[in-house]
Coordinates of C-alpha atoms and ligand atoms in Angstrom, one line a residue:
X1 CA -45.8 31.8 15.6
X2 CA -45.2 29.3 13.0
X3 CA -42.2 30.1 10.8
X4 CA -43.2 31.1 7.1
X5 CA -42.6 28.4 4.8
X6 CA -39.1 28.7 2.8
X7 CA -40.4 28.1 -0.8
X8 CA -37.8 26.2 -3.0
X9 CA -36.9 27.5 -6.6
X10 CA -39.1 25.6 -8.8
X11 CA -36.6 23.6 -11.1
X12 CA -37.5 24.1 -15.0
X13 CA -36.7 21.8 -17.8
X14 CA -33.8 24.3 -18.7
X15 CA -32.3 24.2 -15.9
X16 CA -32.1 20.5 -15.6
X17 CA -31.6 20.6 -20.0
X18 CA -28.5 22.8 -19.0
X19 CA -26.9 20.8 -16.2
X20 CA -26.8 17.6 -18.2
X21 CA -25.7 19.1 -21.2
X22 CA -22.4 20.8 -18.9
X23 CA -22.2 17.2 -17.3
X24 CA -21.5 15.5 -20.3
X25 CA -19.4 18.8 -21.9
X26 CA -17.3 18.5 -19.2
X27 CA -16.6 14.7 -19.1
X28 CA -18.9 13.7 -16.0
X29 CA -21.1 11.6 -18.2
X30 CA -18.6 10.4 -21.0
X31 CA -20.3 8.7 -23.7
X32 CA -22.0 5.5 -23.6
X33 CA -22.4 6.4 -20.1
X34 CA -25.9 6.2 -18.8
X35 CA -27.6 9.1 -17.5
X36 CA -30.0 8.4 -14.9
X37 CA -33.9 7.5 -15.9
X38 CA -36.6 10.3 -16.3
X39 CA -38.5 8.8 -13.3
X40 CA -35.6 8.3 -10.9
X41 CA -35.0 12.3 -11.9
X42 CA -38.1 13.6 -11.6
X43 CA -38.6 11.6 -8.4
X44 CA -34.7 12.9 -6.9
X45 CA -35.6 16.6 -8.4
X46 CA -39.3 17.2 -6.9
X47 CA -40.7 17.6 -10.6
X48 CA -43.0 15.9 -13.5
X49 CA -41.9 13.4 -15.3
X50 CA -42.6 15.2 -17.8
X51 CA -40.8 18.1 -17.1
X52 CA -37.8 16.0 -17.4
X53 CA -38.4 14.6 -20.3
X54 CA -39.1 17.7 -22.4
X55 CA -35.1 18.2 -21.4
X56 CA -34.0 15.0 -22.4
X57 CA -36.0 15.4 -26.2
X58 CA -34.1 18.7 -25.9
X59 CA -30.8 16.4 -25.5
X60 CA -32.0 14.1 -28.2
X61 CA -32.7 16.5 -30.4
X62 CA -28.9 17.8 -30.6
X63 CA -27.5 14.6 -30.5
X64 CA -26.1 14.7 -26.7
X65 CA -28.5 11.7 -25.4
X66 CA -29.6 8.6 -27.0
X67 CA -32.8 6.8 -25.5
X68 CA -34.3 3.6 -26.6
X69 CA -37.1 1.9 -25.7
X70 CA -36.9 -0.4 -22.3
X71 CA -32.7 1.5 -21.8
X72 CA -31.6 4.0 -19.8
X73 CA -30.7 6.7 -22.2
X74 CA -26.7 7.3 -23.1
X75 CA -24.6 9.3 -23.7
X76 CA -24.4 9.6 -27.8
X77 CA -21.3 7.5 -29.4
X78 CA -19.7 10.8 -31.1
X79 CA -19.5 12.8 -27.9
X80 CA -15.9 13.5 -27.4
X81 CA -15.5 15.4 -24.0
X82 CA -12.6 13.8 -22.2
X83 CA -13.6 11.9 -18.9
X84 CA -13.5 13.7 -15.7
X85 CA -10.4 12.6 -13.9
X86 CA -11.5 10.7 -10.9
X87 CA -8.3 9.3 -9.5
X88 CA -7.0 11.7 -7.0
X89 CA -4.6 13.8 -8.3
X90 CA -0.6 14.2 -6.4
X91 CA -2.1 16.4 -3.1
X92 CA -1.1 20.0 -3.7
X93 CA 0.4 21.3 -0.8
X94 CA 1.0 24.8 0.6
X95 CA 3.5 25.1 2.9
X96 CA 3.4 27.8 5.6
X97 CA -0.1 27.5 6.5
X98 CA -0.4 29.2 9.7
X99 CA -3.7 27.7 10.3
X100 CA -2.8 24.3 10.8
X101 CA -1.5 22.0 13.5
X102 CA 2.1 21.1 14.6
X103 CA 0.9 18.0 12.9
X104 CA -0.7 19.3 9.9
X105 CA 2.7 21.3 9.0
X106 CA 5.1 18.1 10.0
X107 CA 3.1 16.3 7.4
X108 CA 3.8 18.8 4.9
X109 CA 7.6 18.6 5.7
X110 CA 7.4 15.3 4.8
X111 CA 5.2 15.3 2.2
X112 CA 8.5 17.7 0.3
X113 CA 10.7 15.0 0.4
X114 CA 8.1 12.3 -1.2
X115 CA 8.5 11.8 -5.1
X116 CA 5.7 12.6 -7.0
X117 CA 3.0 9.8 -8.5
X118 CA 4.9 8.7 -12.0
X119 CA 2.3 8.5 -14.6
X120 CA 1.0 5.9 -16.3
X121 CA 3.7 3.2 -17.7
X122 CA 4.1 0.3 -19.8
X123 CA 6.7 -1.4 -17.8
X124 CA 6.3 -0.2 -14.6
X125 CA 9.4 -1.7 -11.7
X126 CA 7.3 0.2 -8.9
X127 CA 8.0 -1.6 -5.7
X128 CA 4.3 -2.3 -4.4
X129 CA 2.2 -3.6 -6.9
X130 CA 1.0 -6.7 -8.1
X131 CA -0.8 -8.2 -11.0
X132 CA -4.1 -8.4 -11.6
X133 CA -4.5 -11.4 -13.4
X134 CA -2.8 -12.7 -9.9
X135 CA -5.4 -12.4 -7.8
X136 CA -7.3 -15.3 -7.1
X137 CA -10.7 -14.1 -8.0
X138 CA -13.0 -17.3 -8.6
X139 CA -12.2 -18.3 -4.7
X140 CA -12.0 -14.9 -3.1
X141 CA -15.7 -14.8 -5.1
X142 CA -16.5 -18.7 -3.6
X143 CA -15.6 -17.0 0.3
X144 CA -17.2 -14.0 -0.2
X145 CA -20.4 -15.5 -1.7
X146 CA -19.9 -17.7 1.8
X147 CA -20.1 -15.0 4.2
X148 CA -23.2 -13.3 2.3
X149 CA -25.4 -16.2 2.6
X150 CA -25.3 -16.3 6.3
X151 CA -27.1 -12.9 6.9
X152 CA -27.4 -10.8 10.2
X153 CA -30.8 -10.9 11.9
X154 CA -28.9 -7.1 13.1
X155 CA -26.5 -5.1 11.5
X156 CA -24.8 -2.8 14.2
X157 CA -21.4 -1.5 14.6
X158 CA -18.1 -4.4 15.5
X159 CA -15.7 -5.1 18.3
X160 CA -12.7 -2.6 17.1
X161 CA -10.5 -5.1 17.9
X162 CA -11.5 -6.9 14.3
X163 CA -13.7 -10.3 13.3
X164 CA -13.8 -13.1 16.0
X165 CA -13.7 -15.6 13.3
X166 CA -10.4 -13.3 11.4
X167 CA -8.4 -13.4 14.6
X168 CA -9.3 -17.1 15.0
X169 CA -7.9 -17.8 11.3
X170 CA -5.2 -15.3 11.7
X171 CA -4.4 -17.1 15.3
X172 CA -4.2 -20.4 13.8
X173 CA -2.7 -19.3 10.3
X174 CA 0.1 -17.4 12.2
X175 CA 1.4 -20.3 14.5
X176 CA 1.3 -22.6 11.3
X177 CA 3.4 -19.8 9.3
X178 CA 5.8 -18.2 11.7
X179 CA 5.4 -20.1 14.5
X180 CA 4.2 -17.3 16.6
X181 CA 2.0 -18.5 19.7
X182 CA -0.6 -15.9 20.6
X183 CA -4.3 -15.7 22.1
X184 CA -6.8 -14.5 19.4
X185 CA -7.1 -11.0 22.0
X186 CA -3.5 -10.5 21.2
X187 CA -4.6 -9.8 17.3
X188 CA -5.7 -6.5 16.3
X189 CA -7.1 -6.3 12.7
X190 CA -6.2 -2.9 10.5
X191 CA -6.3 -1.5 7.8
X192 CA -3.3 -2.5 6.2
X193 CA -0.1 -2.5 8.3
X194 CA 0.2 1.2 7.9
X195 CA -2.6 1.6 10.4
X196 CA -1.2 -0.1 12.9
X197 CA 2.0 1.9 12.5
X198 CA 0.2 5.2 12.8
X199 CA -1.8 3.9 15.6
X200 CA 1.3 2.9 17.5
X201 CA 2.6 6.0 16.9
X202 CA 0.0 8.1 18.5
X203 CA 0.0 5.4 21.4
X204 CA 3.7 5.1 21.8
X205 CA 5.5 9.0 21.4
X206 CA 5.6 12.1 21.9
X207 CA 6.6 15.1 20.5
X208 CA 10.5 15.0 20.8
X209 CA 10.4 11.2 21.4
X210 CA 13.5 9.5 19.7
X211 CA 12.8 6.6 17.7
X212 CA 15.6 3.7 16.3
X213 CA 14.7 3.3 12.3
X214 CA 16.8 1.2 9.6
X215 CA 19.0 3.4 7.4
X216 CA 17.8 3.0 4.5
X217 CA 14.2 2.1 5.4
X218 CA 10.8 1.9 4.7
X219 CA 9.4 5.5 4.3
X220 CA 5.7 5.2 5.4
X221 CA 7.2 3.6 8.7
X222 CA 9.3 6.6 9.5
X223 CA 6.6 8.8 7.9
X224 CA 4.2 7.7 10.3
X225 CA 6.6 8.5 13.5
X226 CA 7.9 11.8 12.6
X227 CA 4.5 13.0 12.0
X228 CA 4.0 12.5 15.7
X229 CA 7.0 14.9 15.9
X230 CA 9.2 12.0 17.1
X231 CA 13.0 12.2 16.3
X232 CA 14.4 9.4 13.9
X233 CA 17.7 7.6 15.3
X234 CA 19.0 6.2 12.1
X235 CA 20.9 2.9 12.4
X236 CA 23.1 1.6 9.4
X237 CA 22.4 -2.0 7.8
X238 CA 24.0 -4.7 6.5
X239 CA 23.2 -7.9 5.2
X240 CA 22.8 -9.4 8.3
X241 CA 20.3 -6.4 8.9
X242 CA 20.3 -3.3 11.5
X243 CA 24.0 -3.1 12.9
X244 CA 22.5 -3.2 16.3
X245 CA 26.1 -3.0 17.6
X246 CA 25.8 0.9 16.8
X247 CA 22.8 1.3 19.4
X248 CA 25.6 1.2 22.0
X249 CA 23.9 3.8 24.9
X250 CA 21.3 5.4 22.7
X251 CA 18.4 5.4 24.2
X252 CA 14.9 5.4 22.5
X253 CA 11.1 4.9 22.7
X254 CA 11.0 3.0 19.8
X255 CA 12.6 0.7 17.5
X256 CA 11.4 0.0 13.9
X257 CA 12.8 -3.4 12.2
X258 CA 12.2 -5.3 9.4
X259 CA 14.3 -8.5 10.7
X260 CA 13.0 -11.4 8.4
X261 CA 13.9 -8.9 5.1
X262 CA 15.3 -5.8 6.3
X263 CA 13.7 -3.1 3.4
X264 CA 14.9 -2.2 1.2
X265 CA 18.3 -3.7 0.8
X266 CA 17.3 -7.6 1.8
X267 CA 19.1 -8.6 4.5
X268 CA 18.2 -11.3 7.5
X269 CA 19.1 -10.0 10.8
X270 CA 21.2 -12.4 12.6
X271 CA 20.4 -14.6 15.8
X272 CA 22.8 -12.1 17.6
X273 CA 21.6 -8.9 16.3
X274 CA 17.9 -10.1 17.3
X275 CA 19.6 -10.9 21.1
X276 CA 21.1 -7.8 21.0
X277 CA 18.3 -6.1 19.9
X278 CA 16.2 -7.3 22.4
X279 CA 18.1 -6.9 25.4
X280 CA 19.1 -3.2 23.8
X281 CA 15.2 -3.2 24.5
X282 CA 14.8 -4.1 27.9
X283 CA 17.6 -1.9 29.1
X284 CA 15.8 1.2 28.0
X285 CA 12.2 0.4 28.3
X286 CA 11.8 0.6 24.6
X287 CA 9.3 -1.1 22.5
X288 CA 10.3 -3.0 19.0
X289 CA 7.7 -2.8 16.5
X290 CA 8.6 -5.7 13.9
X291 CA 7.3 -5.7 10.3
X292 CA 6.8 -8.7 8.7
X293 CA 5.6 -7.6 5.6
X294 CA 6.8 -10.3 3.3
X295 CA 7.9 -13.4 4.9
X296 CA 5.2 -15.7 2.2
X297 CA 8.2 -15.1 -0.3
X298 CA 11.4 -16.4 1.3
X299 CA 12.9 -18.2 -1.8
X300 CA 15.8 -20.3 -0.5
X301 CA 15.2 -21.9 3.2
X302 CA 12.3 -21.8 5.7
X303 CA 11.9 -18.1 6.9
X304 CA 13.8 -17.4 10.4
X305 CA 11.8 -17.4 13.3
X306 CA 10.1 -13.9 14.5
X307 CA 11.5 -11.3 16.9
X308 CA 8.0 -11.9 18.9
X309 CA 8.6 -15.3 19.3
X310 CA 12.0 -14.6 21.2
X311 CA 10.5 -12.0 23.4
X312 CA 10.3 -12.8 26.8
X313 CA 9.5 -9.9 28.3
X314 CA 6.9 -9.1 25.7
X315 CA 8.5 -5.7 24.1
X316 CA 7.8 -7.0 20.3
X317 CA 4.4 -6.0 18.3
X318 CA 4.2 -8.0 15.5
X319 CA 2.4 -6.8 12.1
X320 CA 1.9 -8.0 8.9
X321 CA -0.5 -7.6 6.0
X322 CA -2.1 -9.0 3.2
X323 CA -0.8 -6.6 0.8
X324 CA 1.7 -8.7 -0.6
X325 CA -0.3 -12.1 -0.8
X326 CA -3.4 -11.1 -2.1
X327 CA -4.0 -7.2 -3.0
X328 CA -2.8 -3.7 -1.4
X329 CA -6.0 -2.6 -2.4
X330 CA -7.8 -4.8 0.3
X331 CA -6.2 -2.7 3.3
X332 CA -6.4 -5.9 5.6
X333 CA -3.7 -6.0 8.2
X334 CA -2.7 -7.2 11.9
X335 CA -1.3 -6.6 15.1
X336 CA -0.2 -8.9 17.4
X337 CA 0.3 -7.0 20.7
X338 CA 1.7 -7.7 24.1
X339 CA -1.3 -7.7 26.4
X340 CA -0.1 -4.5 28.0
X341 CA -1.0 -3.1 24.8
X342 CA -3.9 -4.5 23.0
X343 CA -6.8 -2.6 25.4
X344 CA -5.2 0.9 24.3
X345 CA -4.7 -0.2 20.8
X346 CA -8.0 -1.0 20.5
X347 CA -9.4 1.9 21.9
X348 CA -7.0 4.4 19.0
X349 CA -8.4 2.2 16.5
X350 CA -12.1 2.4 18.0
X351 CA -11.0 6.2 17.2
X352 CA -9.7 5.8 14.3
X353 CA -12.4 4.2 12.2
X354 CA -14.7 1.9 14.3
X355 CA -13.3 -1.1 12.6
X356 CA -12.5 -2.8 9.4
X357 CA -15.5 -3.8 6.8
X358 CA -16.7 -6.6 8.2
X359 CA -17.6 -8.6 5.1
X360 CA -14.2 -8.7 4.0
X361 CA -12.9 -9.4 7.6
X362 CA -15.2 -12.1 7.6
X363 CA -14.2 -13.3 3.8
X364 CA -10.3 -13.7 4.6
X365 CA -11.2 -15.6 7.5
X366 CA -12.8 -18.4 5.0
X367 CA -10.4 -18.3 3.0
X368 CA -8.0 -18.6 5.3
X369 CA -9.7 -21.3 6.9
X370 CA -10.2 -23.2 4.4
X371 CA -7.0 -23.7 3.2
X372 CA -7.4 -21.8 0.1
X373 CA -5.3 -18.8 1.5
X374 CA -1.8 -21.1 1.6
X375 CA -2.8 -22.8 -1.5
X376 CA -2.7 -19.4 -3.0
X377 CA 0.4 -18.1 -1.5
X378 CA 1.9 -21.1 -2.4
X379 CA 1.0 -20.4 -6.1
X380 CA 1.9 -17.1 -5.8
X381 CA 5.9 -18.0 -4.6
X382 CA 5.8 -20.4 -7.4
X383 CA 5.5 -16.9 -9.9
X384 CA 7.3 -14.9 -8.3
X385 CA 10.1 -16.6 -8.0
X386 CA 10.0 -16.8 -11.5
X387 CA 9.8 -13.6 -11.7
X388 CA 12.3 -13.2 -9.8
X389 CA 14.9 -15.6 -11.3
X390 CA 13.4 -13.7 -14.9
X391 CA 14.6 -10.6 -13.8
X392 CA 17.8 -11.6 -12.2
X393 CA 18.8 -13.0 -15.5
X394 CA 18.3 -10.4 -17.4
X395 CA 20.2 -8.4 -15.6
X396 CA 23.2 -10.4 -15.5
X397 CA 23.6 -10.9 -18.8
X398 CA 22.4 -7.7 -20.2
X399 CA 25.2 -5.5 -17.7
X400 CA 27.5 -8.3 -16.2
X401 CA 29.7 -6.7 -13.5
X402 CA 28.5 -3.5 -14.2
X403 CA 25.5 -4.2 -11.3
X404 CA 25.1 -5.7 -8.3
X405 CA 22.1 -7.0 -7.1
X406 CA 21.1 -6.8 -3.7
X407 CA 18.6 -9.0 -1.5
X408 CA 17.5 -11.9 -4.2
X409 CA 16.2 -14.2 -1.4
X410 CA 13.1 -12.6 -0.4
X411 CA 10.4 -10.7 -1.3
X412 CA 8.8 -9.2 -4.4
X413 CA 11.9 -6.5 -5.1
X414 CA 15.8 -6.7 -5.7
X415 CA 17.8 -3.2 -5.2
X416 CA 20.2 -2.9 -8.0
X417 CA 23.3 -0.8 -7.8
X418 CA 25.3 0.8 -11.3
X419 CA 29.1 0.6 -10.6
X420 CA 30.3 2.5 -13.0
X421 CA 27.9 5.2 -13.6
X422 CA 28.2 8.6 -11.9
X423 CA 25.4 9.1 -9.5
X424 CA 25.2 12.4 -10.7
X425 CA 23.6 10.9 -14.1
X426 CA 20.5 9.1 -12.1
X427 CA 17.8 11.6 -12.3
X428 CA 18.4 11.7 -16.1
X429 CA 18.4 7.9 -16.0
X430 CA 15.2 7.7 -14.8
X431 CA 13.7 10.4 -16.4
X432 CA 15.2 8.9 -20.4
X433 CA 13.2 5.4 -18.8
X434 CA 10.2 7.6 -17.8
X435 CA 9.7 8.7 -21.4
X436 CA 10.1 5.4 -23.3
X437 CA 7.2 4.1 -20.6
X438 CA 9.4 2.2 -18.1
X439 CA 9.1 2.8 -14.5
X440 CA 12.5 3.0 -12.1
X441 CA 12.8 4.3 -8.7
X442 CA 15.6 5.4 -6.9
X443 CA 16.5 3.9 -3.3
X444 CA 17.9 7.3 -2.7
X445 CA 14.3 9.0 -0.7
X446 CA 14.7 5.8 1.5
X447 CA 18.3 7.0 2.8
X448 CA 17.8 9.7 5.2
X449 CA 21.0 10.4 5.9
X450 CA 23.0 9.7 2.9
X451 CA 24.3 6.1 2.7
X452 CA 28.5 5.8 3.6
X453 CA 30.9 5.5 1.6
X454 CA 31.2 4.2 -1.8
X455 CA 27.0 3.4 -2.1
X456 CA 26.3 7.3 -1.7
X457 CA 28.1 7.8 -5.3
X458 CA 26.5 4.9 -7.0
X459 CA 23.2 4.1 -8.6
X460 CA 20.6 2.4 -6.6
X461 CA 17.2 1.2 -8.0
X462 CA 14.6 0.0 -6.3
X463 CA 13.0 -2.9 -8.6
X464 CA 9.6 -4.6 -7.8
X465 CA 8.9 -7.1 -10.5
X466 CA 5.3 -8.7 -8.8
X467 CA 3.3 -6.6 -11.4
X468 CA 5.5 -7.6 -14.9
X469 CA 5.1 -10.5 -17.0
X470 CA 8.0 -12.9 -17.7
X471 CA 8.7 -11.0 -21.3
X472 CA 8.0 -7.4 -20.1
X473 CA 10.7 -8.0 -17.4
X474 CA 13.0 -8.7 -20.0
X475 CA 11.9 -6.3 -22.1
X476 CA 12.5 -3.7 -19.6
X477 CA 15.9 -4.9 -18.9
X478 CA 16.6 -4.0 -22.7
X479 CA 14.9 -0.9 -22.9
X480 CA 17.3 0.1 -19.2
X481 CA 19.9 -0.8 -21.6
X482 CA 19.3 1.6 -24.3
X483 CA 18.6 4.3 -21.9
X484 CA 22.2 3.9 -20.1
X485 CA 23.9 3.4 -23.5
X486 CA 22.7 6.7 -24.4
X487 CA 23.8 8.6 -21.5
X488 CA 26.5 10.7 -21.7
X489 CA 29.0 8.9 -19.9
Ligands
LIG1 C1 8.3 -2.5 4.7 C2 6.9 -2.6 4.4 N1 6.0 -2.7 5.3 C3 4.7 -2.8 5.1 C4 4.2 -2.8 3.8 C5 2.8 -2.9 3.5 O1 2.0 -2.0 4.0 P1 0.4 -2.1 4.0 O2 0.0 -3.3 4.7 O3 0.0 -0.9 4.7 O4 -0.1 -2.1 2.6 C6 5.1 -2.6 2.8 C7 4.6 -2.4 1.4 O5 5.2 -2.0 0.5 C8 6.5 -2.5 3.1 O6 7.4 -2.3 2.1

């Protein structure tokens, strides 16, 4: 028996007169904002064109809609409705949800202890970010506009593993850099470096797994591991990095290092502390996963050579990212794996998401190869160090001896420390900034546990200055000023 036919509502010109009118009420369509033609409707709805537009001379006629002849019609000039909000919003969380995994709930733990999204400021020192007017758009367009032209005769899913010519570039750009030698399998492309931390973590621990971490350190790292219910090992730093002479008989499946530029605090783990580290390593089996998230802005001398390059026995996996040279927004990291590792890898990240976009795989790759990538980086020390020097400045002579400044060599961010102002006064601090529209963060969600000694009373700020102009940095240096002057002290 054939099954009766299931007749769809028929869709008036009310109906459709009422939903755009609620669309652009509520902010959906702001105004100026076109609203879609009366063919392309009538044509997506299954109804006459003119149907549709009896509704719109319905929208006309009380001044919602504009139309004109040969446009789209618009939202009306005087419509006031304020814009949807489209950027996500902090996640809300409810915590004791029974339905959800081990994993689901360990997410949430973490999730507590995060500080919220700060809104929108004028002089923002958020550790992260860089400015626009940075990025180098006319030659990222040039590569881009490159790897369009030469079209696929099929488009089909990619190796996981990432773009042949990427890992070619990346090979080739990597031995140049950081004098890493590698083969091209070795290099995994993901999406940003955090990717390949969560993918090692699902590869690498278990449940109950310990795992070495910098105290303070970089919280998506740890985040990533302790969501795989693995058990952080915190090990105290210095400026010559992790004190691996504290690792002493721990054992551990794991160890998370930022060597070139330990984050936050800046400091450059020693030759010894890398030996130690390594044979540390090999006497318990453990891997050393070694972020080098920043070495393109090393100030003062060449950057020091990589943990992976010193690994004999091939316990190092190497990532870095792009997120500091060109955009975070562009999610385009790497791996570089011992080959007892790369064929799993690449079968989590197969699981993960397939692969990266290929057209911006394939655009990095010419622009790394041809030479416009180290051109840009170049460019980009040149202001940042400016930056960098700008901010430095400012703060010397604005508080003197009141602050010291920690880790100026390298990177895009300096912590600074108050030495004479209760720590009990730094939420307030940062709060009194908040409101006159300048960003500051505290290094205190990074220090899990609480920093020794003297550091746990003071102060600490974490200040990225990649996003400010010159005069805004200085500017913000004032308005930090005025804030601390009118503390109660
Ligand atoms: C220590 C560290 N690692 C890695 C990254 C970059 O991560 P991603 O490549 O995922 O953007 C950052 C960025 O702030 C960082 O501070």
């Amino acid at each position: 028996l054939e099954e009766p036919k299931k007749r769809l509502p028929r869709i008036g010109y009310r109906t459709i007169y009422e939903d755009l009118r609620e669309a652009i009420c509520s902010g959906i369509y702001a105004k100026h904002d076109a609203i879609p033609s009366s063919r392309g409707l009538a044509e997506e709805l299954g109804v006459s064109r003119s149907t549709v537009n009896r509704a719109y001379e319905q929208l006309v006629a009380e001044g919602y809609i504009v139309v004109g002849p040969g446009t789209r019609p618009r939202v009306a000039a005087d419509i006031h409705a304020d814009r949807t909000v489209h950027q996500s919003e902090p996640v809300e969380v409810r915590s004791a949800d029974a339905e959800l995994s081990a994993f689901g709930r360990r997410l949430i733990d973490s999730h507590q202890r995060q500080r919220s999204r700060a809104p929108s400021l004028r002089i923002d020192f958020r550790y992260g970010s860089i400015a626009g007017e940075d990025f180098p758009l006319a030659n990222w367009h040039r590569s881009v506009n490159a790897v369009l032209r030469r079209r696929e005769k099929v488009l089909s899913y990619q190796d996981p593993c990432g773009s042949p010519a990427l890992r070619q570039a990346l090979q080739n750009y990597l031995w140049r850099a950081r004098l890493i030698k590698c083969s091209c399998e070795q290099i995994i492309i993901v999406n940003g470096s955090q990717q390949a931390l969560d993918l090692l973590a699902r590869i690498l621990l278990d449940p109950g797994d310990p795992f070495v971490i910098e105290n303070p350190s970089y919280a998506m790292a740890r985040n990533s591991f302790e969501a795989e219910g693995a058990k952080a090992l915190p090990i105290e730093v210095d400026e010559h990095g992790m004190m691996t002479e504290q690792l002493g008989g721990q054992r551990a499946r794991l160890a998370y290092v930022t060597p070139s530029h330990q984050y936050p605090l800046g400091g450059v783990m020693s030759i010894e502390r890398r030996m130690q580290l390594l044979s540390w390593a090999k006497r318990c089996g453990a891997w050393i996963v070694e972020d080098d998230y920043d070495h393109e802005f090393r100030y003062d001398e060449k950057p020091v050579a990589p943990l992976f390059s010193f690994s004999a026995d091939a316990r190092v996996i190497y990532i870095g990212t792009v997120s500091k040279s060109l955009s975070p927004g562009m999610r385009i990291g790497y791996a570089v794996l011992p080959h007892a590792l790369t064929g799993v890898f690449a079968l989590a990240k197969q699981l993960a998401d397939r692969h990266n976009s290929v057209l911006e795989q394939d655009a990095l790759a010419d622009f790394i190869q041809s030479g416009l990538y180290e051109r840009h980086v170049r460019r980009q020390r040149r202001k940042c160090n400016l930056r960098r020097e700008t901010l430095i400045r400012a703060l010397k002579d604005t508080f003197g001896d009141r602050v010291e400044i920690q880790g100026t060599q390298t990177g895009l961010h300096v912590v600074i420390w108050f030495r004479d102002i209760p720590i009990t006064q730094e939420a307030e601090l940062i709060e009194r900034a908040h409101t006159m529209g300048v960003g500051l963060y505290s290094i205190r969600p990074l220090c899990n546990p609480p920093l020794p000694g003297e550091r746990n009373k003071q102060i600490g700020l974490v200040m990225g200055y990649a996003s400010i102009s010159l005069t805004w940095i200085v500017e913000g240096v004032a308005l930090l000023q005025k804030v601390i002057g009118d503390l109660r002290l």
